[in-house]
Structure formats: structure tokens, C-alpha cells
Coordinates of C-alpha atoms in Angstrom, one line a residue:
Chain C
X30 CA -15.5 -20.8 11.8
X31 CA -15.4 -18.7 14.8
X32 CA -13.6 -20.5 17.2
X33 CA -11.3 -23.2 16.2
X34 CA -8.6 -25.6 17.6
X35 CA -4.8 -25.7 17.0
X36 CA -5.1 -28.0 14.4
X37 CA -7.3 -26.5 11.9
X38 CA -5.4 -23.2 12.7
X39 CA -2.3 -24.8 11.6
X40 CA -4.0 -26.2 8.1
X41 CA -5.8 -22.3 7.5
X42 CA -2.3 -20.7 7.5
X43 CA -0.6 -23.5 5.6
X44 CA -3.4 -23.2 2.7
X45 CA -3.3 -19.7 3.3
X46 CA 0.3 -19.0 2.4
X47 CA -0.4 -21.3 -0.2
X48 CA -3.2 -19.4 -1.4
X49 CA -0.8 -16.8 -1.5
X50 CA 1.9 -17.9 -3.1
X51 CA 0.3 -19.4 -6.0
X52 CA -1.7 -16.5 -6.7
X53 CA 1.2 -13.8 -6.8
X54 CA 3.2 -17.1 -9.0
X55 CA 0.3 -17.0 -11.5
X56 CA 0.3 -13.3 -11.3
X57 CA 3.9 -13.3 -12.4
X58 CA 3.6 -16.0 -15.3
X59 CA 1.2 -13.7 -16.3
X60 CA 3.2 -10.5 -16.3
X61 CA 5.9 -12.9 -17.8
X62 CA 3.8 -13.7 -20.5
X63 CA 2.7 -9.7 -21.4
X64 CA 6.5 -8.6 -21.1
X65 CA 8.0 -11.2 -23.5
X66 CA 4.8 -10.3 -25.7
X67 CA 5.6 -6.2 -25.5
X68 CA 9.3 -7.1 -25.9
X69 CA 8.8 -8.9 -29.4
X70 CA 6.4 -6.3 -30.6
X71 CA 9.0 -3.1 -29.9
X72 CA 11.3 -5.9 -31.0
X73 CA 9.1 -6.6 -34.6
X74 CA 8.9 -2.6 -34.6
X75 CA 12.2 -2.1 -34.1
X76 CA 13.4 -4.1 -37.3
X77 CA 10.5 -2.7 -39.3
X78 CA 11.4 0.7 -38.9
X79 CA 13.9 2.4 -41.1
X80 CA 17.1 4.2 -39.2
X81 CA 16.5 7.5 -38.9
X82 CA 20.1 8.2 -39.3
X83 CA 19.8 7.0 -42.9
X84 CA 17.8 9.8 -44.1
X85 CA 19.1 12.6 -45.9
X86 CA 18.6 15.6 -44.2
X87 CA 18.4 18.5 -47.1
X88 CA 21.6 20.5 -47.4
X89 CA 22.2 23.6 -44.8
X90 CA 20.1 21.7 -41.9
X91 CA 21.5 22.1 -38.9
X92 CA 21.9 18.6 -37.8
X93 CA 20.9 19.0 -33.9
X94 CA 17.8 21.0 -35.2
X95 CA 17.4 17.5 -37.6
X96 CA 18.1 14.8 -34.6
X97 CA 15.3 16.9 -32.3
X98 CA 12.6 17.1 -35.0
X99 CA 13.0 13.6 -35.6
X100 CA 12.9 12.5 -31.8
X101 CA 9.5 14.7 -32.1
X102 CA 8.5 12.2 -34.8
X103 CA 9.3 9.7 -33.8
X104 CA 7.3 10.0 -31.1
X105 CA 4.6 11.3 -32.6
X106 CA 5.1 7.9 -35.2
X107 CA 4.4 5.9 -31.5
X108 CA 1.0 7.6 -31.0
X109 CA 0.6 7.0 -35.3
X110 CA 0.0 10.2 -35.8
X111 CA 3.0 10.1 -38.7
X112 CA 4.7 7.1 -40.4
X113 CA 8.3 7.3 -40.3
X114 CA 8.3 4.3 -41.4
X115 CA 7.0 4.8 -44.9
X116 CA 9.3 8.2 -45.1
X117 CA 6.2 9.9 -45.8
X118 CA 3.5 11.6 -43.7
X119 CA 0.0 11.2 -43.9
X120 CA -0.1 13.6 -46.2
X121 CA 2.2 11.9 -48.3
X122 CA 5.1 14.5 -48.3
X123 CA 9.1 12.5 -48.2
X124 CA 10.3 13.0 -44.4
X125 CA 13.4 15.1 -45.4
X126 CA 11.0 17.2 -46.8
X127 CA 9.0 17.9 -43.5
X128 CA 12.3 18.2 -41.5
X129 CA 13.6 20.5 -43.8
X130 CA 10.1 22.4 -43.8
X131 CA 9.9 22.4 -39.9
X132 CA 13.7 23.6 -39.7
X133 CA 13.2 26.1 -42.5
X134 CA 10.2 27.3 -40.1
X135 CA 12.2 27.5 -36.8
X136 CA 15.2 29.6 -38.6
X137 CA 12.6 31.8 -40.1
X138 CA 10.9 32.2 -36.4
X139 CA 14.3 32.7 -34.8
X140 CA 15.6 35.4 -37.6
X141 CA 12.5 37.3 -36.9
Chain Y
X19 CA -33.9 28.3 42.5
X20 CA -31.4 26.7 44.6
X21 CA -28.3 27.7 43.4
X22 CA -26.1 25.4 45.4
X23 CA -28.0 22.0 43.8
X24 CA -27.7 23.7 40.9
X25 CA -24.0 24.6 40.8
X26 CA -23.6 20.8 42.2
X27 CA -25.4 19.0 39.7
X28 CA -23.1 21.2 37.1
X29 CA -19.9 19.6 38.4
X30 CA -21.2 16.0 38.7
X31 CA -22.8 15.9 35.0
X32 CA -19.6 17.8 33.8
X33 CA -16.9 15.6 32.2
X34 CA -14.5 17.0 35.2
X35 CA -17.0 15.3 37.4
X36 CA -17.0 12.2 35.1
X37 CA -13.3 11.7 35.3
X38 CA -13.0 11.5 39.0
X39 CA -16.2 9.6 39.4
X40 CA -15.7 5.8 39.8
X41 CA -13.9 4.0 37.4
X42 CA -13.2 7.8 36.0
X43 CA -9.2 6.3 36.0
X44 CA -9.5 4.7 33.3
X45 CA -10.7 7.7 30.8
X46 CA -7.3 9.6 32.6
X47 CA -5.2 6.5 31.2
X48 CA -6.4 6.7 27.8
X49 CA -6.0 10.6 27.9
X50 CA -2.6 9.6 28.6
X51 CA -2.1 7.3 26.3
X52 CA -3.2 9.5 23.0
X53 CA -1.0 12.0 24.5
X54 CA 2.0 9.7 24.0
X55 CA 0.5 8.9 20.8
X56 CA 0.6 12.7 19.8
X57 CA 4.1 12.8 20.9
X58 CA 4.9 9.6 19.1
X59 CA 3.3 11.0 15.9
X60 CA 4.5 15.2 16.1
X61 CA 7.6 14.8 18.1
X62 CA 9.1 11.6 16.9
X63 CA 7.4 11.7 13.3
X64 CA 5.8 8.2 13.6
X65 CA 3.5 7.7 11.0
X66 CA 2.5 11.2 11.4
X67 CA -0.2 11.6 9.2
X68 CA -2.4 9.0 11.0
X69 CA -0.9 8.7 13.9
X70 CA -2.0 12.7 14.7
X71 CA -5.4 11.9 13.9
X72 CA -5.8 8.4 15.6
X73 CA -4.4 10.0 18.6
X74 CA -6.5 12.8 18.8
X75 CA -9.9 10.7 17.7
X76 CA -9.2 8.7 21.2
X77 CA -8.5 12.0 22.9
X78 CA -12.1 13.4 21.7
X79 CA -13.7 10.0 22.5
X80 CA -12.3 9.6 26.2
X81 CA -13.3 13.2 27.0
X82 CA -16.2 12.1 29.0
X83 CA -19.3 13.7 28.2
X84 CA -18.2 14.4 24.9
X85 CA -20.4 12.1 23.4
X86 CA -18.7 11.8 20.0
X87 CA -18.7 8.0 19.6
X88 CA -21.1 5.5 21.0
X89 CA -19.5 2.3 21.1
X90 CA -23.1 0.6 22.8
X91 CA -24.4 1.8 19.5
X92 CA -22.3 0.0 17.3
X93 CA -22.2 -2.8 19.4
X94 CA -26.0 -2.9 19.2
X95 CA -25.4 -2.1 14.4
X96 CA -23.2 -5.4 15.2
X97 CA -25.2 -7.6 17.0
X98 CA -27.3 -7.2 14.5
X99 CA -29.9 -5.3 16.4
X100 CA -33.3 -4.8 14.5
X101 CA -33.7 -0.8 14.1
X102 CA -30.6 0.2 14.3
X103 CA -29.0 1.5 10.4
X104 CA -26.5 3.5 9.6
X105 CA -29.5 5.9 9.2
X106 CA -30.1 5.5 12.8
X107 CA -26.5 6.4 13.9
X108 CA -26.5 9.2 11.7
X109 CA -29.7 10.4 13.8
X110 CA -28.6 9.4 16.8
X111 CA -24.7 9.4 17.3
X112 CA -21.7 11.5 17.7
X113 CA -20.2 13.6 14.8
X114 CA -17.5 10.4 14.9
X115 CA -19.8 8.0 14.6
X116 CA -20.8 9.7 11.5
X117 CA -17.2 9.8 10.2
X118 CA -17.1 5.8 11.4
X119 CA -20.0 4.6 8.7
X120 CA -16.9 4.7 6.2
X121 CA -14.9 2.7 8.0
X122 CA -17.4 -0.1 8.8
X123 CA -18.7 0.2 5.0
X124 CA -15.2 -0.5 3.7
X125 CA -15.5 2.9 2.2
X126 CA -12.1 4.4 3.7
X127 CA -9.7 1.7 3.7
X128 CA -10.6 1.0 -0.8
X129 CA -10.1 5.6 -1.3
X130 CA -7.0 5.0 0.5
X131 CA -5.9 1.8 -1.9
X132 CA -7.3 4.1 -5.1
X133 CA -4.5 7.4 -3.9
X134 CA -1.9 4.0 -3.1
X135 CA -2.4 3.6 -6.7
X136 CA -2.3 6.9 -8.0
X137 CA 0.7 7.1 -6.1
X138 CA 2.9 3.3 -7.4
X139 CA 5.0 3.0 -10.0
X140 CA 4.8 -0.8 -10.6
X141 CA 7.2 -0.6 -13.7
X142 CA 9.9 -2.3 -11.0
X143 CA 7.6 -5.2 -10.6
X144 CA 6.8 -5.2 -13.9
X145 CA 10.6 -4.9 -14.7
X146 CA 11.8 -7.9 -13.0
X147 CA 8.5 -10.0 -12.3
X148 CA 10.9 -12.5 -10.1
X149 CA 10.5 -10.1 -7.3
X150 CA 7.3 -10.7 -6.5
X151 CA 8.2 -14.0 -5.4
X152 CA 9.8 -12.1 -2.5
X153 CA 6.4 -10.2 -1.4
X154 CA 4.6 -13.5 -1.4
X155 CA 7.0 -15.1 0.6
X156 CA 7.0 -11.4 3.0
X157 CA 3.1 -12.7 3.7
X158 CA 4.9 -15.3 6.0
X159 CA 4.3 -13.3 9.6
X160 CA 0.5 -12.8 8.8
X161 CA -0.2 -16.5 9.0
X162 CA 2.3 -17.7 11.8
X163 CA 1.2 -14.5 13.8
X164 CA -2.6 -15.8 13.0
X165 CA -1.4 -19.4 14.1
X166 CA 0.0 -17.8 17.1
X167 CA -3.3 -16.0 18.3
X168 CA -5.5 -18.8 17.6
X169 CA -3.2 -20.4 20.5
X170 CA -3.0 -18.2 22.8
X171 CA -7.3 -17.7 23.0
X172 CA -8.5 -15.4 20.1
X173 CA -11.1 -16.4 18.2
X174 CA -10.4 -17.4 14.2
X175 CA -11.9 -14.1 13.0
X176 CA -9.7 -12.0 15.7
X177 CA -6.8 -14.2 14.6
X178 CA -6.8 -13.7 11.3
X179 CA -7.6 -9.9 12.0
X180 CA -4.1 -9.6 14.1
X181 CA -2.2 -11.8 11.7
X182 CA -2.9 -9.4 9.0
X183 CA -0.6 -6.7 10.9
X184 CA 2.3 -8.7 9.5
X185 CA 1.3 -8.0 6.1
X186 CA 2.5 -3.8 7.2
X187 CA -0.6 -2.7 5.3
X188 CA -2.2 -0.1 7.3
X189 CA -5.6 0.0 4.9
X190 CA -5.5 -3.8 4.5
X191 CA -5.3 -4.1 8.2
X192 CA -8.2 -1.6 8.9
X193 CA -10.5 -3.3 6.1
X194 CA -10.0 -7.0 7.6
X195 CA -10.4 -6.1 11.4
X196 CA -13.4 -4.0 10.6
X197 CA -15.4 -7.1 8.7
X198 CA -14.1 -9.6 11.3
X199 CA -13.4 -8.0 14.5
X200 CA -14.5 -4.8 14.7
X201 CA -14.0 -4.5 18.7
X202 CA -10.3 -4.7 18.1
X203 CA -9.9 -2.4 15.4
X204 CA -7.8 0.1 17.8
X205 CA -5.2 -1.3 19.0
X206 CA -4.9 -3.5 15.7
X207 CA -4.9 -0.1 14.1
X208 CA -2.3 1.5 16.6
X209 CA -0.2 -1.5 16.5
X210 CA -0.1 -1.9 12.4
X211 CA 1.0 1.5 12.0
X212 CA 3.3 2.3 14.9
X213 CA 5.2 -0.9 13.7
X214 CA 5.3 0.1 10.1
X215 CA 6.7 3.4 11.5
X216 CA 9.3 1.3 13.3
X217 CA 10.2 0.2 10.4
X218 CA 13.6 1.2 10.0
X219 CA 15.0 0.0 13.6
X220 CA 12.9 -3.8 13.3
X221 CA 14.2 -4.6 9.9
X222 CA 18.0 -3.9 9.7
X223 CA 19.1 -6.6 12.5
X224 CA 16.6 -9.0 11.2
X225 CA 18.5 -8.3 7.9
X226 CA 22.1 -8.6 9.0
X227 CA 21.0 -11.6 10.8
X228 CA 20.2 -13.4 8.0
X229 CA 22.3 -12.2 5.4
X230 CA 26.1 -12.2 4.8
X231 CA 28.5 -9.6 4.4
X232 CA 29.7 -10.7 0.3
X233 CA 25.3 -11.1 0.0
X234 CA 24.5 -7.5 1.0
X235 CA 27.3 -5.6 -1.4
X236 CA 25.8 -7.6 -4.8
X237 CA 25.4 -5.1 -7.1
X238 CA 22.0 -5.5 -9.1
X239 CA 22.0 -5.2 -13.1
X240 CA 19.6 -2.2 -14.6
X241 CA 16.0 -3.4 -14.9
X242 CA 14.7 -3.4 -18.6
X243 CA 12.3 -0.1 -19.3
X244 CA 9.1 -0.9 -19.1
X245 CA 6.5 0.2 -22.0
X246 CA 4.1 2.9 -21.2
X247 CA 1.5 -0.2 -23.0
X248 CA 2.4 -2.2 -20.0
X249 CA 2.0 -0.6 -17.6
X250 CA -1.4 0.7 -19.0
X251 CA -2.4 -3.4 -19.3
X252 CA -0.6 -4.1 -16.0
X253 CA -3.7 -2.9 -14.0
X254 CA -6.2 -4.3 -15.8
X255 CA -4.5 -7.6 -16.3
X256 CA -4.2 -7.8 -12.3
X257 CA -7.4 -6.4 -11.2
X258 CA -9.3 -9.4 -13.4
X259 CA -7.1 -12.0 -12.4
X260 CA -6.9 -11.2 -8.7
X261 CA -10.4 -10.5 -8.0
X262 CA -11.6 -13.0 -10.1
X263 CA -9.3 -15.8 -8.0
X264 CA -10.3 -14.6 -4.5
X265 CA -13.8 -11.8 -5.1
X266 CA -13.2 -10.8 -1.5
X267 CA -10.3 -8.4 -3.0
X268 CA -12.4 -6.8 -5.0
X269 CA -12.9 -3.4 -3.0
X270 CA -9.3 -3.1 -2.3
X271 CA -7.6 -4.3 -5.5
X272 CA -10.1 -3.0 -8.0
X273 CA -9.5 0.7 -6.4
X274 CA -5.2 0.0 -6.2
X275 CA -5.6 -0.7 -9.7
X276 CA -8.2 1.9 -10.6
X277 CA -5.6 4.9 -9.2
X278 CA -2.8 2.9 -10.7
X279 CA -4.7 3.1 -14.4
X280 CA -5.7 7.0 -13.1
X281 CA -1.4 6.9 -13.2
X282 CA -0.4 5.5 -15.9
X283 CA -3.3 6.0 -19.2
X284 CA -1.7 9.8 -19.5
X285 CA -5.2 10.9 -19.9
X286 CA -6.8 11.3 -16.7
X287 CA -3.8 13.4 -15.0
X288 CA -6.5 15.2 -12.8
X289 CA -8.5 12.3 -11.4
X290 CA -4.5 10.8 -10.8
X291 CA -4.0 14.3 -9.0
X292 CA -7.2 14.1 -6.6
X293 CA -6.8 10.5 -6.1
X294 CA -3.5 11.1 -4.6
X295 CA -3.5 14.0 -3.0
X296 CA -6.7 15.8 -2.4
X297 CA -9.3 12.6 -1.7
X298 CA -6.0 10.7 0.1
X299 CA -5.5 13.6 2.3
X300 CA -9.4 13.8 3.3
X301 CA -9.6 10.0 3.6
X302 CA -6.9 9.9 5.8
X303 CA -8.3 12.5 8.7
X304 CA -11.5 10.5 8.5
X305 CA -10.0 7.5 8.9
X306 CA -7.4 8.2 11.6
X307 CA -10.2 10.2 13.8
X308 CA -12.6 7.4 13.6
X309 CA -10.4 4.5 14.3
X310 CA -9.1 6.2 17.4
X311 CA -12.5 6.9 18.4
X312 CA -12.9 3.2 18.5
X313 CA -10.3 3.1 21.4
X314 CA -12.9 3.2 24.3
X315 CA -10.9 2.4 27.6
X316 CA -13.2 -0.6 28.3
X317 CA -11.5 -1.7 25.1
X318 CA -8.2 -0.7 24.8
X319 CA -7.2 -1.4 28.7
X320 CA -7.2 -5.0 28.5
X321 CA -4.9 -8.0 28.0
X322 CA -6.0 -8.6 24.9
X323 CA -4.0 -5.7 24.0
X324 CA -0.8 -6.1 25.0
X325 CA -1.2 -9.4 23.3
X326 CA -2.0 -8.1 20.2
X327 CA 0.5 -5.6 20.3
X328 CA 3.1 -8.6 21.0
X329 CA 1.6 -10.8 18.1
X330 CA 2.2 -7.5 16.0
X331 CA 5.8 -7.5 16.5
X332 CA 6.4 -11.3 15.9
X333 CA 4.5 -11.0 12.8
X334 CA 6.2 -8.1 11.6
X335 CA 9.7 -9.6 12.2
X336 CA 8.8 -13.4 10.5
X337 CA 7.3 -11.0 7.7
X338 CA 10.5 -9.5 6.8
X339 CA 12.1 -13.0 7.6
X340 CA 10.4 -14.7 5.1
X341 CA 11.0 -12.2 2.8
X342 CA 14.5 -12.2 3.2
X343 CA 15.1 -16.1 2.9
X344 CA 13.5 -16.0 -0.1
X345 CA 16.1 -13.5 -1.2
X346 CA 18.4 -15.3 -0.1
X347 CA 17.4 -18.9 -1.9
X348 CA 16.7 -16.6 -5.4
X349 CA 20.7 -15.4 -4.4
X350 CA 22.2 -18.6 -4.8
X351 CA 19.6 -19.6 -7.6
X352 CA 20.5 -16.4 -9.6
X353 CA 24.5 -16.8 -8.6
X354 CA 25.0 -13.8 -6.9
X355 CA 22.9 -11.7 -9.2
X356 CA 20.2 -11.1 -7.1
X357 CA 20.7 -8.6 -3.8
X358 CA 18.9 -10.8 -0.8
X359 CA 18.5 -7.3 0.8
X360 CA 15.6 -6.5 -1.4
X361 CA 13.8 -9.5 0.0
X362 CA 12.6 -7.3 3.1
X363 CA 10.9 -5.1 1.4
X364 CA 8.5 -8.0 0.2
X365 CA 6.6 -6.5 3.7
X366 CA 4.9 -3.7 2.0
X367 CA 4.7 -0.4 3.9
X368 CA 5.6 1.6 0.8
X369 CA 8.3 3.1 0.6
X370 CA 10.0 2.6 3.5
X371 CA 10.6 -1.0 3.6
X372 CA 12.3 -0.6 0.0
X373 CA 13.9 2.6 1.7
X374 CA 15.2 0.5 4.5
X375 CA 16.6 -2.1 2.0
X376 CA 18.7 0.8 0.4
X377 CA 20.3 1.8 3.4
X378 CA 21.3 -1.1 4.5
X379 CA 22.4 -1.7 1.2
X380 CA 24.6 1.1 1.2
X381 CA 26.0 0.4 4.9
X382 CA 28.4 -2.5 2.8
X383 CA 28.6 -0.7 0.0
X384 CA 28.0 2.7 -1.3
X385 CA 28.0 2.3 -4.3
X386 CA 25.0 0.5 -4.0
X387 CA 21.8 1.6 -5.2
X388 CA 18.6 -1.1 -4.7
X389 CA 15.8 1.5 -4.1
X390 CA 14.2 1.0 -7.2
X391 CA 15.0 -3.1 -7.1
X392 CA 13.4 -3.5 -4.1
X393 CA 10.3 -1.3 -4.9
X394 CA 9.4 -4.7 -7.0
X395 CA 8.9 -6.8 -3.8
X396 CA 7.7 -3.7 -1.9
X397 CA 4.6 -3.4 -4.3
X398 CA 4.3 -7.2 -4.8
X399 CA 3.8 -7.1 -1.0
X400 CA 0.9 -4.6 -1.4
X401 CA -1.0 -7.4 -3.7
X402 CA 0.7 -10.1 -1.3
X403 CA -1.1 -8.6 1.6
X404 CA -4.4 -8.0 0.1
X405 CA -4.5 -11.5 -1.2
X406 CA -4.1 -13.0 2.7
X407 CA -6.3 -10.6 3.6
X408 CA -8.7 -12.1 0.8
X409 CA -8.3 -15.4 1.9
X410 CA -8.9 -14.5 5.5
X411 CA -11.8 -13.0 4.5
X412 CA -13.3 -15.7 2.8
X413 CA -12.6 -18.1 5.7
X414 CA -13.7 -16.2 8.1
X415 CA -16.1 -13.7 6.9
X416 CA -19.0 -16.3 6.1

């Protein structure tokens, strides 16, 4: 198709915006599609996960020390490295306990 | 020795003696014309990047004498001539030539797509996935400005290869022309990015035009945050579904994607790094030098020119038009929720179409802020473009 008429000019860029438009539509169900299905899983995860807030922090923990250590888990519970979840590690030691442990240890670092 | 012949035959075979033989005129026009290039590019801050290096890659190649690009030469790799490989024009041509092979191998154009990709945050698009009906729609100028070359003499391959400036994709542009049209890859090239540089004064009257005053002060809601597992998938998802609806894409979407996954894994911060800055930056002088090499004055001093340069602007503005009705049909759809300014952006040339959308934006209210909003159809428009440019492909490049 080197040199063509008017006609079939007019038809290649009709089928070609076409071609265009229904590619980037189906790309966009598609994304559609992966977003609702991320969106119920943080959803699911959400629901399944206990509220931090709820856990007892051992007495004499300062509680901004307490809400950054558990931001730090929980995002080390994202990469399932810990399970906040189960309010243990993977060692199996209670979460208050390893808050408590981890503040205990950034006093003790900031005393000395 | 005869000193005088000798002195004489200095001066004729020098390129002084070149310029003021016959036809000499026309290497002073396009030493002219990459000087106003280099002004457009270092004084006026056009595209600067590329438009320094296209300039100055004409400059070296009108220098006659200089022998840095042999257009016969490629002409004759074209044609198809028996003998002559890119082994040959290493052998044989010009250190531009050389720098060329990447061009006409589709190397270039894809490196730049993989530092594009390094560079995107798609989370906008991924954000509000609506958008991207706006960069489809943006493709609008690439196939009226194709219709309109097709009727005013150019062959379907050239058409499609000028019709493609619409889609304000500079690599896009450069990858097409070079697979269908190679002898107009200059001023294709000149035209695609001066335009996208010009940006900012084509758009905003296009925009007011065709939007109201109550249309361009909409505030827009706060996309949803996007999952770092999204936009690891997002790439992959679109590189197998693109490629696998229209193969011809392959070179250019598969690397978008590849610099985009380089962005977004979190493991491969150094390869993200190179792609975006290091490889992009040597890409880019390459690129620039070699495609103004292409702009030999028996090429670039023609009609066809002006033509192209004409079909540029038409396809620019009915790009950003068809953008923009789209925004303004998904305005009345949404009731109001949906800025029709954004729809502009749908044109590509990241960022500053989606910069342009925010200004205006602001102009009627400034407490607006669409930037990130209309970085969803800018970087719909990127796909948008390649896809046209697929299709062309396929069409034409059989």
C-alpha cells in the first residue's frame, strides 16, 4: 500500500482510530479489572488485621516511641517478614513484647 | 611544483570553494537554518536537549566537504542495493553515518522509550483508568493529519509517517518515519519537536475555545493511592496485552514498560538510574546528531517541507481537540466531576502537555491543582501514540 486514493485513506484512519480506541478501552477494562482486584485484597487484609491501637503497649512506653515501632512493623508485616496479625513474630514472641523490647533497646541506646 | 595550481586546486576542493560553487546556495541556506535552530534550542529553550543536537548534526552535514553523512549511501542501504550493510557503512561512511545505524535499526527511538519509563509514574493512570479514554481520543490529529497528506500527494507510508507528528511523541515519530519514510525523517523530526516545544502557546486557545469558563474551574476529587503491587503488574499487564494486539509495538512498548518495571520493582534502583539518566542522556546526542544529519539541502529545501511542517500544526491542534471534547463529553457524563482541561494532555509530550493543563487550570481558578489528574491522559497518550503508530506500521510497513 504505497500509494493510495482518497477513499481508502479515509477508511485507514477511521479503522485506525478505531484500532486505537478499542485497544486503550480494553487496556482500561483491564486495569479496571486489577484495581477492583487490589482494592478487595487490601480491603480482605484490612478486616483481617487486628487494630494496632488495640494492643497493650507495656507500662512506661512512650507512646510515640510505640506508634513508630509499630508503623516499622507494620510495614515490615507488608513484606511478611512479621505477622502482626497473629500478635506474634515468627519467633513466636506476643507483639507488646517486641515493642517493649525494641523501646527498652532505644532508651538504653539513648541513655548511653 | 607549481605552486599557483597547487594553491588553486586547495581553494576549489576546499569546502569554502564548495559553498560558492554552483548550487553552493543551498548548503548556505541550511547553515542558516540550523543556526536558527541553535537559537531556537539555546536562546529560546525549545526542546533544548534535541533541538541543540539536531541543529548542530545539519550544521556538520552541510559543511561541504565534511563528509560526515552520505545520504547516496543510504539511499543505495534503502533501495535495497546488493553489497551495501550496515558493515559497509561502517567501512565506508562518515562518523554520522555510524551514529545513524541506530536510528535506522530502531535502536535509539526503543533506549529512549526504556529512560521514558524509568522516568513515568503511571499510578495517575492507574488511579483513575477513565482518563485514558482522553489519550485515545488525543490520537485524533495523527489520522486526520494522515488523511490530509494522502490528499494533498504523499504517498500512504509518508502519510502515515507525518500523521504521526500529531501523536507529540518525539521517539514514536522518529521510529515510524524511519521504517516508512526515511527521506523525510528531518523535517518530520524538526517539525514533531519544535511543535511539542510550542506546546504551551498551541494548546491554551485551542483550550479556551472549546471549553467554558464554570468547565475550567471544576475542582477534581483526590485519586485513590495506588498499590506499590499495581503498579509492579501494571507493566507487565500492558506490555502483554499491547504487543500481543498489535506486535509492531513491541520495540517501543516492551522497552516503556521495561524502564517503567526498572521504576517501580524497588529492586533494580541502579538499572532505573542509568535508564533515566545516564543511557537517556547518551541516546539522546546520538539521536539528535544523526537525525539532523539527515537534513541534506536537496532534502530539506523542498515543498514537501513546508507541507509537512503545515500538516504538523493541523495535527497537533485536532490532537489536543479531540482530546479535549472528549473531556468535555466525560464532563457532562461525570456531572461536573471531571475537569475537561485534562483532556489536552491526552497529546502526550510528557509533562508539558499535563503542565499546560495546570496552568490553564489555574488561570480560572487558583485553587486549582490538575497536574497530577492530567498526567493520566498525558501517559495514556504515550500508549495512545505508540498504538497508531503500531497500526500504521502494520499497514504500511508490509
Amino acid at each position: 500500500m504505497v500509494d493510495i486514493g482518497i477513499g481508502t485513506a479515509f477508511l485507514a484512519a477511521l479503522l485506525g482510530y478505531a484500532v486505537d480506541f478499542l485497544g486503550i478501552i480494553f487496556l482500561m477494562v483491564v486495569i479496571m479489572i486489577m484495581g477492583k482486584i487490589m482494592h478487595r485484597e487490601t480491603k480482605k487484609k484490612k478486616s483481617d488485621a487486628i487494630d494496632l491501637g488495640s494492643i497493650n503497649v507495656p507500662e512506661g512506653t512512650d507512646p510515640k516511641k510505640a506508634a513508630v515501632i509499630f508503623a516499622a512493623l507494620a510495614e515490615e508485616e507488608r513484606w511478611g517478614h512479621v505477622q502482626v496479625n497473629a500478635r506474634t513474630n515468627k519467633k513466636g514472641n506476643p507483639m507488646n513484647k517486641v515493642v517493649a523490647a525494641i523501646a527498652a533497646a532505644i532508651a538504653e541506646e539513648e541513655e548511653g | 611544483m607549481d605552486v599557483l595550481g597547487t594553491l588553486s586546486k586547495l581553494v576549489v576542493e576546499s569546502g569554502f570553494g564548495q559553498l560558492f560553487a554552483a548550487g553552493g546556495w543551498k548548503y548556505l541556506v541550511m547553515i542558516g537554518i540550523s543556526c536558527v535552530l541553535l537559537y531556537l534550542g539555546i536562546g529560546k529553550k525549545f526542546e533544548p536537549l534535541l533541538m541543540i543536537g539536531i541543529a548542530f548534526g545539519c550544521l556538520l552535514a552541510n559543511l561541504p566537504g565534511s563528509e560526515m553523512f552520505h545520504q547516496p549511501l543510504w539511499d543505495a542501504y534503502i533501495a535495497g542495493d546488493q553489497g551495501i550493510t550496515f558493515t559497509t557503512i561502517i567501512h565506508d561512511g562518515g562518523l554520522l553515518d555510524i551514529f545513524y545505524i541506530g536510528v535506522k535499526a530502531g535502536l535509539y527511538p526503543s533506549l529512549i522509550f526504556l529512560g521514558v519509563g524509568a522516568m513515568t509514574d503511571f499510578g495517575p493512570m492507574i488511579a483513575n483508568p477513565k482518563c485514558m479514554l482522553m489519550g485515545a481520543a488525543a490520537q485524533l490529529g495523527v489520522f486526520v493529519a494522515f488523511f490530509g497528506a494522502v490528499a494533498l500527494g504523499f504517498t500512504g507510508p509518508q502519510a502515515a509517517s507525518i500523521g504521526i507528528i500529531g501523536g507529540a511523541d518525539g521517539p514514536t515519530a522518529i521510529f515510524l518515519t524511519t521504517k516508512l519514510a526515511p527521506e523525510l525523517l528531518g523535517p518530520i523530526a524538526i517539525a514533531a519537536y519544535s511543535y511539542m516545544a510550542l506546546i504551551p502557546l498551541i494548546q491554551p486557545p485551542i483550550m479556551k475555545l472549546l471549553t467554558t469558563e464554570k468547565m475550567r474551574q471544576v475542582k477534581m476529587e483526590q485519586a485513590r493511592p495506588v498499590s506499590k503491587t499495581e503498579k509492579i503488574l501494571f507493566p507487565i499487564i500492558v506490555s502483554a496485552f499491547v504487543i500481543l494486539l498489535l506486535p509492531s509495538t513491541a520495540p517501543l512498548v516492551g522497552c516503556l514498560m521495561l524502564g517503567n518495571l526498572f521504576r517501580e520493582c524497588g529492586v533494580a534502583d541502579r538499572l532505573s538510574d542509568t535508564a533515566q539518566n545516564a543511557l537517556m542522556n547518551i541516546v539522546t546526542i546520538f539521536l539528535a546528531t544523526s537525525v539532523g544529519a539527515t537534513m541534506g539541502a536537496d532534502r530539506f529545501l523542498t515543498v514537501q517541507t513546508i507541507k509537512i511542517i503545515i500538516l504538523g500544526l493541523v495535527a497537533f491542534a485536532i490532537s489536543t481537540m479531540g482530546g479535549l471534547i472528549v473531556g468535555d463529553i466525560m464532563y457532562f457524563v461525570s456531572k461536573g466531576k471531571i475537569n475537561p482541561l485534562i483532556g489536552s494532555a491526552g497529546v502526550s509530550a510528557v509533562p508539558m502537555a499535563a503542565r499546560v493543563s495546570q496552568d490553564v487550570g489555574r488561570k480560572s481558578n487558583p485553587n486549582n491543582y490538575l497536574l497530577m489528574h492530567a498526567m493520566g491522559p498525558n501517559v495514556s497518550g504515550v500508549i495512545g501514540s505508540a498504538i497508531a503508530a503500531g497500526f500504521l506500521l502494520s499497514v504500511f510497513g508490509g
